[in-house]
Short mmCIF file of C-alpha atoms and ligand atoms in Angstrom, two decimals:
data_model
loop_
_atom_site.label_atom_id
_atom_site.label_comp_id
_atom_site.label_asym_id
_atom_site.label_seq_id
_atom_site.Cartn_x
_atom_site.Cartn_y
_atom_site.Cartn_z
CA UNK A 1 75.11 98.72 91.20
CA UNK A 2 75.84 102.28 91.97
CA UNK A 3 75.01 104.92 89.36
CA UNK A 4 78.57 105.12 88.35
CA UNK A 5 78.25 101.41 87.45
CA UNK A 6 74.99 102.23 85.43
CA UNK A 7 76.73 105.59 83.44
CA UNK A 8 79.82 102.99 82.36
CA UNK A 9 76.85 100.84 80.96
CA UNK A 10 75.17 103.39 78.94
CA UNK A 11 78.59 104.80 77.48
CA UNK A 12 79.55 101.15 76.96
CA UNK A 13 76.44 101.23 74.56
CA UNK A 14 76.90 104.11 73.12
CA UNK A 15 80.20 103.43 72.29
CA UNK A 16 79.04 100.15 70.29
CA UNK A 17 76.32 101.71 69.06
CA UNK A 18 76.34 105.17 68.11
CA UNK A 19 73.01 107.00 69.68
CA UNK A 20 72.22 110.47 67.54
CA UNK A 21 70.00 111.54 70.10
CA UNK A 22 72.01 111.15 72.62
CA UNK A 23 72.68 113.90 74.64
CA UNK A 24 72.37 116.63 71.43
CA UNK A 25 73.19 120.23 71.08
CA UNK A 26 72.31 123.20 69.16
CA UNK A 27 75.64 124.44 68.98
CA UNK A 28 76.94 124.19 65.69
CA UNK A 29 79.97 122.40 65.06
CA UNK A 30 82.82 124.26 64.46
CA UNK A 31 83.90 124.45 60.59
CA UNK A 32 87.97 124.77 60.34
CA UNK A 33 89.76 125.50 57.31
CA UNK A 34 91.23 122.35 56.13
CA UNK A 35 89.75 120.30 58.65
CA UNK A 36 87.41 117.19 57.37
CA UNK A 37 85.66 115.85 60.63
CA UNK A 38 84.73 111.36 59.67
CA UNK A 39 80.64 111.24 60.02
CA UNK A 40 80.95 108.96 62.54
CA UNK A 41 82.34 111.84 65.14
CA UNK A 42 79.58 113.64 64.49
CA UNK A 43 76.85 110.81 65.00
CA UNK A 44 78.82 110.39 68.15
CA UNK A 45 78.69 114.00 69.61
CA UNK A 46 77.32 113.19 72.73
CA UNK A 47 77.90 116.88 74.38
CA UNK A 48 75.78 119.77 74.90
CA UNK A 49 77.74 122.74 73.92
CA UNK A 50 81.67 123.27 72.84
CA UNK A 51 84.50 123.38 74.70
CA UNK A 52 86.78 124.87 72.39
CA UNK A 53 87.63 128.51 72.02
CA UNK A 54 90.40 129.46 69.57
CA UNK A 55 91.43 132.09 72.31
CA UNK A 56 92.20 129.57 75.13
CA UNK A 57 94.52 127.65 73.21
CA UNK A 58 97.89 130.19 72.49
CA UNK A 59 101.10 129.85 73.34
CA UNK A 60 101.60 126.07 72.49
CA UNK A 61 99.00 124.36 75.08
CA UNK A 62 98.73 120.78 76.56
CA UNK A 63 95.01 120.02 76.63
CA UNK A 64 93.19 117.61 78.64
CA UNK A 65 89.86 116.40 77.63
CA UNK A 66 88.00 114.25 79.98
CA UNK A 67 85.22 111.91 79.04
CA UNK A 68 86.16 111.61 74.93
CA UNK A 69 83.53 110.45 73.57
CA UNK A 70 83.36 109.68 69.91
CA UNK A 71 86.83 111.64 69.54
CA UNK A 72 85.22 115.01 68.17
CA UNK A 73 86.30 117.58 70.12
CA UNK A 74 89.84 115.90 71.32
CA UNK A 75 90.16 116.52 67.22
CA UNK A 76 89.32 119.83 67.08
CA UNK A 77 91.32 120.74 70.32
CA UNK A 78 94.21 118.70 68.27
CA UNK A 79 93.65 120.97 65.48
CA UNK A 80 95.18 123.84 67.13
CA UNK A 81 97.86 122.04 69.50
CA UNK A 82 99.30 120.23 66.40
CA UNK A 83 102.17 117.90 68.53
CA UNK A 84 102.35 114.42 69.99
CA UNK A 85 100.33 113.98 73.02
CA UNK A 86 99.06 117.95 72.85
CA UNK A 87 95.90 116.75 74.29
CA UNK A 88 95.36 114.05 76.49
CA UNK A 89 91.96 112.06 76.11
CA UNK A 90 90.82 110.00 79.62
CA UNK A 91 87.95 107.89 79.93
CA UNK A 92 86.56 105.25 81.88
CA UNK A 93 84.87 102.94 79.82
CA UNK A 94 87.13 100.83 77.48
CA UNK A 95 84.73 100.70 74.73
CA UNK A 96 84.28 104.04 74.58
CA UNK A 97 88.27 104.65 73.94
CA UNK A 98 88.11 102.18 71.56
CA UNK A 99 85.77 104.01 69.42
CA UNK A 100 87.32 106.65 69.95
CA UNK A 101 90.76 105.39 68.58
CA UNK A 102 89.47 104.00 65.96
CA UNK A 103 87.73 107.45 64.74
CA UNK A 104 91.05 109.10 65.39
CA UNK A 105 92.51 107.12 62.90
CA UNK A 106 89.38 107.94 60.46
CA UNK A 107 90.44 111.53 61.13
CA UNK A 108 94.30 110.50 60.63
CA UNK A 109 92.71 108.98 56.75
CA UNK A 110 90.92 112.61 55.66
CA UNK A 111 93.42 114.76 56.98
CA UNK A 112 96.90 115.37 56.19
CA UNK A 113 98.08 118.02 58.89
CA UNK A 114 96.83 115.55 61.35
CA UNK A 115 98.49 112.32 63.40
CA UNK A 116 96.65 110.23 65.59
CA UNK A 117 99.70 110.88 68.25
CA UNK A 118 98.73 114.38 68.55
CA UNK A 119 96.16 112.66 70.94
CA UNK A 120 97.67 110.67 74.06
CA UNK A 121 94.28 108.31 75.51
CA UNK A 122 94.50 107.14 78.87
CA UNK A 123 91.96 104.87 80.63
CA UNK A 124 91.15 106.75 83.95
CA UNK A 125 88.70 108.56 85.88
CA UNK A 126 87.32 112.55 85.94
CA UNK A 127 87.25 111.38 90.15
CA UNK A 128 91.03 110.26 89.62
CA UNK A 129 92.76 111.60 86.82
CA UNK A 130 96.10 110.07 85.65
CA UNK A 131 97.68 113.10 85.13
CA UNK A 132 100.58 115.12 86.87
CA UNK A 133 99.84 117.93 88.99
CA UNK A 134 100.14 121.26 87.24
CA UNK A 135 100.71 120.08 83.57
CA UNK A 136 98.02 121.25 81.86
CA UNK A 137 96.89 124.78 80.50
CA UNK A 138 93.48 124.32 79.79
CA UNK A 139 91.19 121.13 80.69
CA UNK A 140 87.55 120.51 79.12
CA UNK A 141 84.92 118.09 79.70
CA UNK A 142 81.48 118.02 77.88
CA UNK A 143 77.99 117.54 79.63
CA UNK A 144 80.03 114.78 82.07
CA UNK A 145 80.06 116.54 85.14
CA UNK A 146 76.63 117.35 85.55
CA UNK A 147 76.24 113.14 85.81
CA UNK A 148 77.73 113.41 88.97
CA UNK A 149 76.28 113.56 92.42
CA UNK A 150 77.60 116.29 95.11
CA UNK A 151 80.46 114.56 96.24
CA UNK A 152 81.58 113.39 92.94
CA UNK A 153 81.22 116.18 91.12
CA UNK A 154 83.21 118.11 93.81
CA UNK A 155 86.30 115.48 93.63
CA UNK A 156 86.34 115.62 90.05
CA UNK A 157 86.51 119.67 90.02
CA UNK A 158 88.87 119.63 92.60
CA UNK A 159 91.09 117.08 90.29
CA UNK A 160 90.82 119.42 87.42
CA UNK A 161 92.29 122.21 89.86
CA UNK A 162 95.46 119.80 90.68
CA UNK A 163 96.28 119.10 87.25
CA UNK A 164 96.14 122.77 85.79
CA UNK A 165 98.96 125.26 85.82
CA UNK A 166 98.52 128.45 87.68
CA UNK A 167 95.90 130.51 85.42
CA UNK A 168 94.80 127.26 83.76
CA UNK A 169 91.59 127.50 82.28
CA UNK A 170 89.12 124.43 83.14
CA UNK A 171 86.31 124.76 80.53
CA UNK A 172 83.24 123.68 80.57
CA UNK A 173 79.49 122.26 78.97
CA UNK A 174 77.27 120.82 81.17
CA UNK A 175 73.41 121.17 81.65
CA UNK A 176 72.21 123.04 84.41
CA UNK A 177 68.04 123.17 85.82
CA UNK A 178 66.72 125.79 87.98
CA UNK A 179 63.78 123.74 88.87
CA UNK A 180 62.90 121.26 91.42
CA UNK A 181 63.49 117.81 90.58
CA UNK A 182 62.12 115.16 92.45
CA UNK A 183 63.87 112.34 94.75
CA UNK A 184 62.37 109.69 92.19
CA UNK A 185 64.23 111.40 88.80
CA UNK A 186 67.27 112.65 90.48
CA UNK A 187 67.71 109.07 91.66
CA UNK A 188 67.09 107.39 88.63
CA UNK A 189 70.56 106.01 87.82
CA UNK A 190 69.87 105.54 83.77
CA UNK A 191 68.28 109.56 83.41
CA UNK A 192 71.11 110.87 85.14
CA UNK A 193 73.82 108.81 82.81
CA UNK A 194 71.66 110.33 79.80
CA UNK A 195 72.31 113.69 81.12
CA UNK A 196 68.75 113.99 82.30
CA UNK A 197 68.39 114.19 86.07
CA UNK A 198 71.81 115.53 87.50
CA UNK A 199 71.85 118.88 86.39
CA UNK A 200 71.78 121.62 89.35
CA UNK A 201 71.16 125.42 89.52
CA UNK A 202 73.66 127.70 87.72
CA UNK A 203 74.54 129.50 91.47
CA UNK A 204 75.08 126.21 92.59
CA UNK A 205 77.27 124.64 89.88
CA UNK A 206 79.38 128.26 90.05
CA UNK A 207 79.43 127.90 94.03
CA UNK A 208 81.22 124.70 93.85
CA UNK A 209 83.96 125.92 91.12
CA UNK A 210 84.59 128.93 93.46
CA UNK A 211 84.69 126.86 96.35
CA UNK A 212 87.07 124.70 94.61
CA UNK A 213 89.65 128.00 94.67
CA UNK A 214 89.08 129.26 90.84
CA UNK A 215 88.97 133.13 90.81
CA UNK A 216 87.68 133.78 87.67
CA UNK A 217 84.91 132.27 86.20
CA UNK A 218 83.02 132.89 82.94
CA UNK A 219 79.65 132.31 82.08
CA UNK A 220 80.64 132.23 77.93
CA UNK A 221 77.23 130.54 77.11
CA UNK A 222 73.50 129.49 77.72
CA UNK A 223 71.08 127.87 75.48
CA UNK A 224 67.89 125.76 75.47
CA UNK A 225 68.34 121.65 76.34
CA UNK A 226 65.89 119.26 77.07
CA UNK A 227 62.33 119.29 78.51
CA UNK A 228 61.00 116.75 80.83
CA UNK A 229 57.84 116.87 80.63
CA UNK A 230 54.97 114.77 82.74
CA UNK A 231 53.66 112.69 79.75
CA UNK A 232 57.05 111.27 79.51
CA UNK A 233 59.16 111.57 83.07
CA UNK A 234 57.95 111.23 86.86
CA UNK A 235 56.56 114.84 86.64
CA UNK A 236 54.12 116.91 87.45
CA UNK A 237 55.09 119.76 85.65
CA UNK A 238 57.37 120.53 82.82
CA UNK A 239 61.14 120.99 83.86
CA UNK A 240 63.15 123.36 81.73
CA UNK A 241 66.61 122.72 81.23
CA UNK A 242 69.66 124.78 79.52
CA UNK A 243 73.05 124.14 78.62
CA UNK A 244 75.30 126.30 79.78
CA UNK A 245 79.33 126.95 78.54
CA UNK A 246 81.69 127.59 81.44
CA UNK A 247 85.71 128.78 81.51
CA UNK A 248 86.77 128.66 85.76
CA UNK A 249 90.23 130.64 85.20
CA UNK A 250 92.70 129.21 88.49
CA UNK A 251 93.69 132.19 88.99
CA UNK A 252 94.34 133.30 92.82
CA UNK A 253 90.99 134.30 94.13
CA UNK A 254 90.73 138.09 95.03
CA UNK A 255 90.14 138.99 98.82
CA UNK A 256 87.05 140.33 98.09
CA UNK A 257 85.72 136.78 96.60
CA UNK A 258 85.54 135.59 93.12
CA UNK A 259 85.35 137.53 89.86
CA UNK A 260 82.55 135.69 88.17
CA UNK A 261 81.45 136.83 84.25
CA UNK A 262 77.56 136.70 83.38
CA UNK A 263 77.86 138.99 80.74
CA UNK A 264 77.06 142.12 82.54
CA UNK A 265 78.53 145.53 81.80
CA UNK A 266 78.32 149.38 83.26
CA UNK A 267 77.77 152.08 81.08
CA UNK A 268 78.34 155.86 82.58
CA UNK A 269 76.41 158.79 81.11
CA UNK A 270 77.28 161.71 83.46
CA UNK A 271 78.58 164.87 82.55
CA UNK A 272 82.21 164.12 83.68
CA UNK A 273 85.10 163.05 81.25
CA UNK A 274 84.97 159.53 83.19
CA UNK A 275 83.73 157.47 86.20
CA UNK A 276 86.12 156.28 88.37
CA UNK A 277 85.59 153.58 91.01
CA UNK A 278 89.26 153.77 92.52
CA UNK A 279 89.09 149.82 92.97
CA UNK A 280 90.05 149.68 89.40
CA UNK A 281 87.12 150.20 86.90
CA UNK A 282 87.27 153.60 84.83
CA UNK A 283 83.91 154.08 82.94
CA UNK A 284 84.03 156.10 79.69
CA UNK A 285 81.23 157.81 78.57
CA UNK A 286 78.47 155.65 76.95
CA UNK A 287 81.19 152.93 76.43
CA UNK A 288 80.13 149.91 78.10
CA UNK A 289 82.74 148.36 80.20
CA UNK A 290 82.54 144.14 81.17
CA UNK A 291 82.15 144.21 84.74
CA UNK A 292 81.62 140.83 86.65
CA UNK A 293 78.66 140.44 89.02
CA UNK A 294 80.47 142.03 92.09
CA UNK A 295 81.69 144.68 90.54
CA UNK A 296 77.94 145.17 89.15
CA UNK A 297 76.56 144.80 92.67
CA UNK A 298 79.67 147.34 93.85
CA UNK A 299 78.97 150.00 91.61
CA UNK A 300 74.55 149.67 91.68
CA UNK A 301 75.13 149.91 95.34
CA UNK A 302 77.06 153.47 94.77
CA UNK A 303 72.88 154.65 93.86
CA UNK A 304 74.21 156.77 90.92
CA UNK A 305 71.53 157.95 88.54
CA UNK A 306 74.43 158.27 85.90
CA UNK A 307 75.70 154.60 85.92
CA UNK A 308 73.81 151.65 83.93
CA UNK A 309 74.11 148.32 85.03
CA UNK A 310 73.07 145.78 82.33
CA UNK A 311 71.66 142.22 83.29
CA UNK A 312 73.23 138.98 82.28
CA UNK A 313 73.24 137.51 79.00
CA UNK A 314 74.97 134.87 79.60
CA UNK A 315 77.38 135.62 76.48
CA UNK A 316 81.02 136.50 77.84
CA UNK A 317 83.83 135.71 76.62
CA UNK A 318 86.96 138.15 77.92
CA UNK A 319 87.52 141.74 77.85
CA UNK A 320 86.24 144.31 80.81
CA UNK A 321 87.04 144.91 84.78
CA UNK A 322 89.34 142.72 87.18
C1 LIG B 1 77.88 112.39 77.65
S1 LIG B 1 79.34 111.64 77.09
C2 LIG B 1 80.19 113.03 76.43
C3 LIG B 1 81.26 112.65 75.44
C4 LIG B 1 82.05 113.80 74.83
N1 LIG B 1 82.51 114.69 75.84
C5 LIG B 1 81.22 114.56 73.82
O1 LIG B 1 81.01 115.77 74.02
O2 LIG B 1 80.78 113.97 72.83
C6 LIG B 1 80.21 111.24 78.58
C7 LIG B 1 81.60 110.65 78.37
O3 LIG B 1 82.23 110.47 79.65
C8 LIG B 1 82.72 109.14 79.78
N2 LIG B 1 82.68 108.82 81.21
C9 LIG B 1 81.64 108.36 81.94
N3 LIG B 1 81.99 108.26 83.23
C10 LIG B 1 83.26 108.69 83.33
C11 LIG B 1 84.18 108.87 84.42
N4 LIG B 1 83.84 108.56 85.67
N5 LIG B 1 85.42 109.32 84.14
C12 LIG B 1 85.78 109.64 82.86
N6 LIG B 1 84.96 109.51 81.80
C13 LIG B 1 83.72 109.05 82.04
C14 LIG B 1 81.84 108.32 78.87
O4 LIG B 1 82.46 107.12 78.46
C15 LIG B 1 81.62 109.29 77.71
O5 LIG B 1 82.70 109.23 76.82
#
């Protein structure tokens, strides 16, 4: 049975019997005017972050949400889209669609502005989406990814790229580790489902989305996860892992590589009216200016003593350079 096999099997669970601690996150669920979310979505959260963001979803978008879950956030994204088949739910395991349906139509009960055809489920996978090319304005998925191995995790970024329109955003939770794992967890087939083992390096996970062709990428979020710790996994030391919140923009990447977000900025305290970097970054005085991480490198290389360059924080969401 391949570990594929074995993640169908836990979500087949899952979906029969809702698991609290499953997955879990410590971002707090969005509160909407007017918008009554059944318990049973929230028992069922099974992601580790959000993927919605009020400011990715103007101008009348199609959403598609991949891996759904107990229905939660295909609700909220449904919330703002407000037509038939404005976001498009796919998932693999049948049970799990089922529950999901059926809490749709829990959500239909306690709220009037919504219809359970404002959400359009199709069986399918993240590895082979059943979706048009270049339909979609903004595609999410919630601590699924990081379940799959190199290869797999690679095909299904590559099949979020096909389906979104030119400056699509693909946004993202996932859990990411900067420590060494060994063989013996990163192998275990039931840890990884759980969203336990799988989870790589931030660089890494951001390599592959810029490999993939996305210029932009934002790094909107990063928070505290899950410890594994040796009293309870094959370790011999405790292994930290975060959640992080990703948006990879498609738009065209720049020749000088990818703009990617960590939440840096440049502040300039010289004595001139402005800085000016000529490659399209004016710095006013003592007003810090969003700057990705090349442009941070770019401009610390200059060796000004009148420049700042902040670290990350790992809090952007739009605004600044490029
Ligand atoms: C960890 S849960 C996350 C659910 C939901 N995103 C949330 O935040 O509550 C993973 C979801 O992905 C689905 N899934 C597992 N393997 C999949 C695959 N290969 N393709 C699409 N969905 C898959 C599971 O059925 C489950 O709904």
């Amino acid at each position: 049975m391949s570990y594929l096999d074995t993640t169908i099997d836990v979500y087949k669970q899952a979906a029969e019997k809702p698991d609290v601690g499953l997955c879990c996150t410590t971002t707090p669920v969005w509160q909407l005017p007017g918008l009554s979310m059944p318990r049973i979505m929230l028992d069922m959260n099974y992601g580790c972050g959000s993927t919605v963001n009020p400011r990715d979803l103007v101008n009348d978008p199609t959403v598609l949400y991949v891996g759904v879950g107990g229905g939660m956030e295909v609700f909220q994204f449904s919330y703002f889209t407000r037509k038939p088949s404005g976001v498009i739910g796919v998932d693999v395991v049948d049970e799990m669609i089922e529950a999901c349906r059926t809490n749709l139509l829990e959500a239909e009960q306690q709220n009037e502005w919504f219809s359970r055809e404002y959400v359009d489920i199709r069986k399918g996978s993240a590895l082979d989406l059943p979706v048009e090319d270049e339909s979609i304005d903004v595609a999410a998925q919630n601590c699924l990814f990081n379940i799959f191995k190199a290869d797999d995790l690679k095909q299904a970024l590559q099949e979020m790229y096909r389906v979104l329109k030119p400056h699509g955003k693909l946004v993202m939770s996932d859990p990411v580790c900067e420590q060494y794992m060994s063989d013996e967890l990163r192998n275990d087939d039931r840890l990884r489902a759980l969203c336990l083992t799988g989870s790589i390096p931030l660089r890494e996970y951001i390599q592959m989305i810029t490999d993939i062709g996305f210029g932009t990428v934002e790094i909107r979020a990063k928070r505290p996860y899950r410890i594994l710790s040796p009293n309870h996994y094959s370790t011999q030391e405790l292994i930290y892992i975060e959640s992080v919140e990703v948006c990879a923009i498609k738009d065209p990447m720049p020749a000088d590589g990818p703009c990617v977000f960590t939440g840096r900025t440049a502040i300039y305290f010289g004595n001139e009216e402005y800085f000016d970097d000529h490659k399209g970054h004016v710095l006013l005085p003592n007003q810090p200016l969003a700057v990705c991480d090349k442009t941070a490198h770019n401009l610390a290389a200059l060796g000004r003593d009148d420049i700042f360059i902040s670290n990350s924080t790992y809090f952007y969401d739009g605004g600044g350079c490029c």
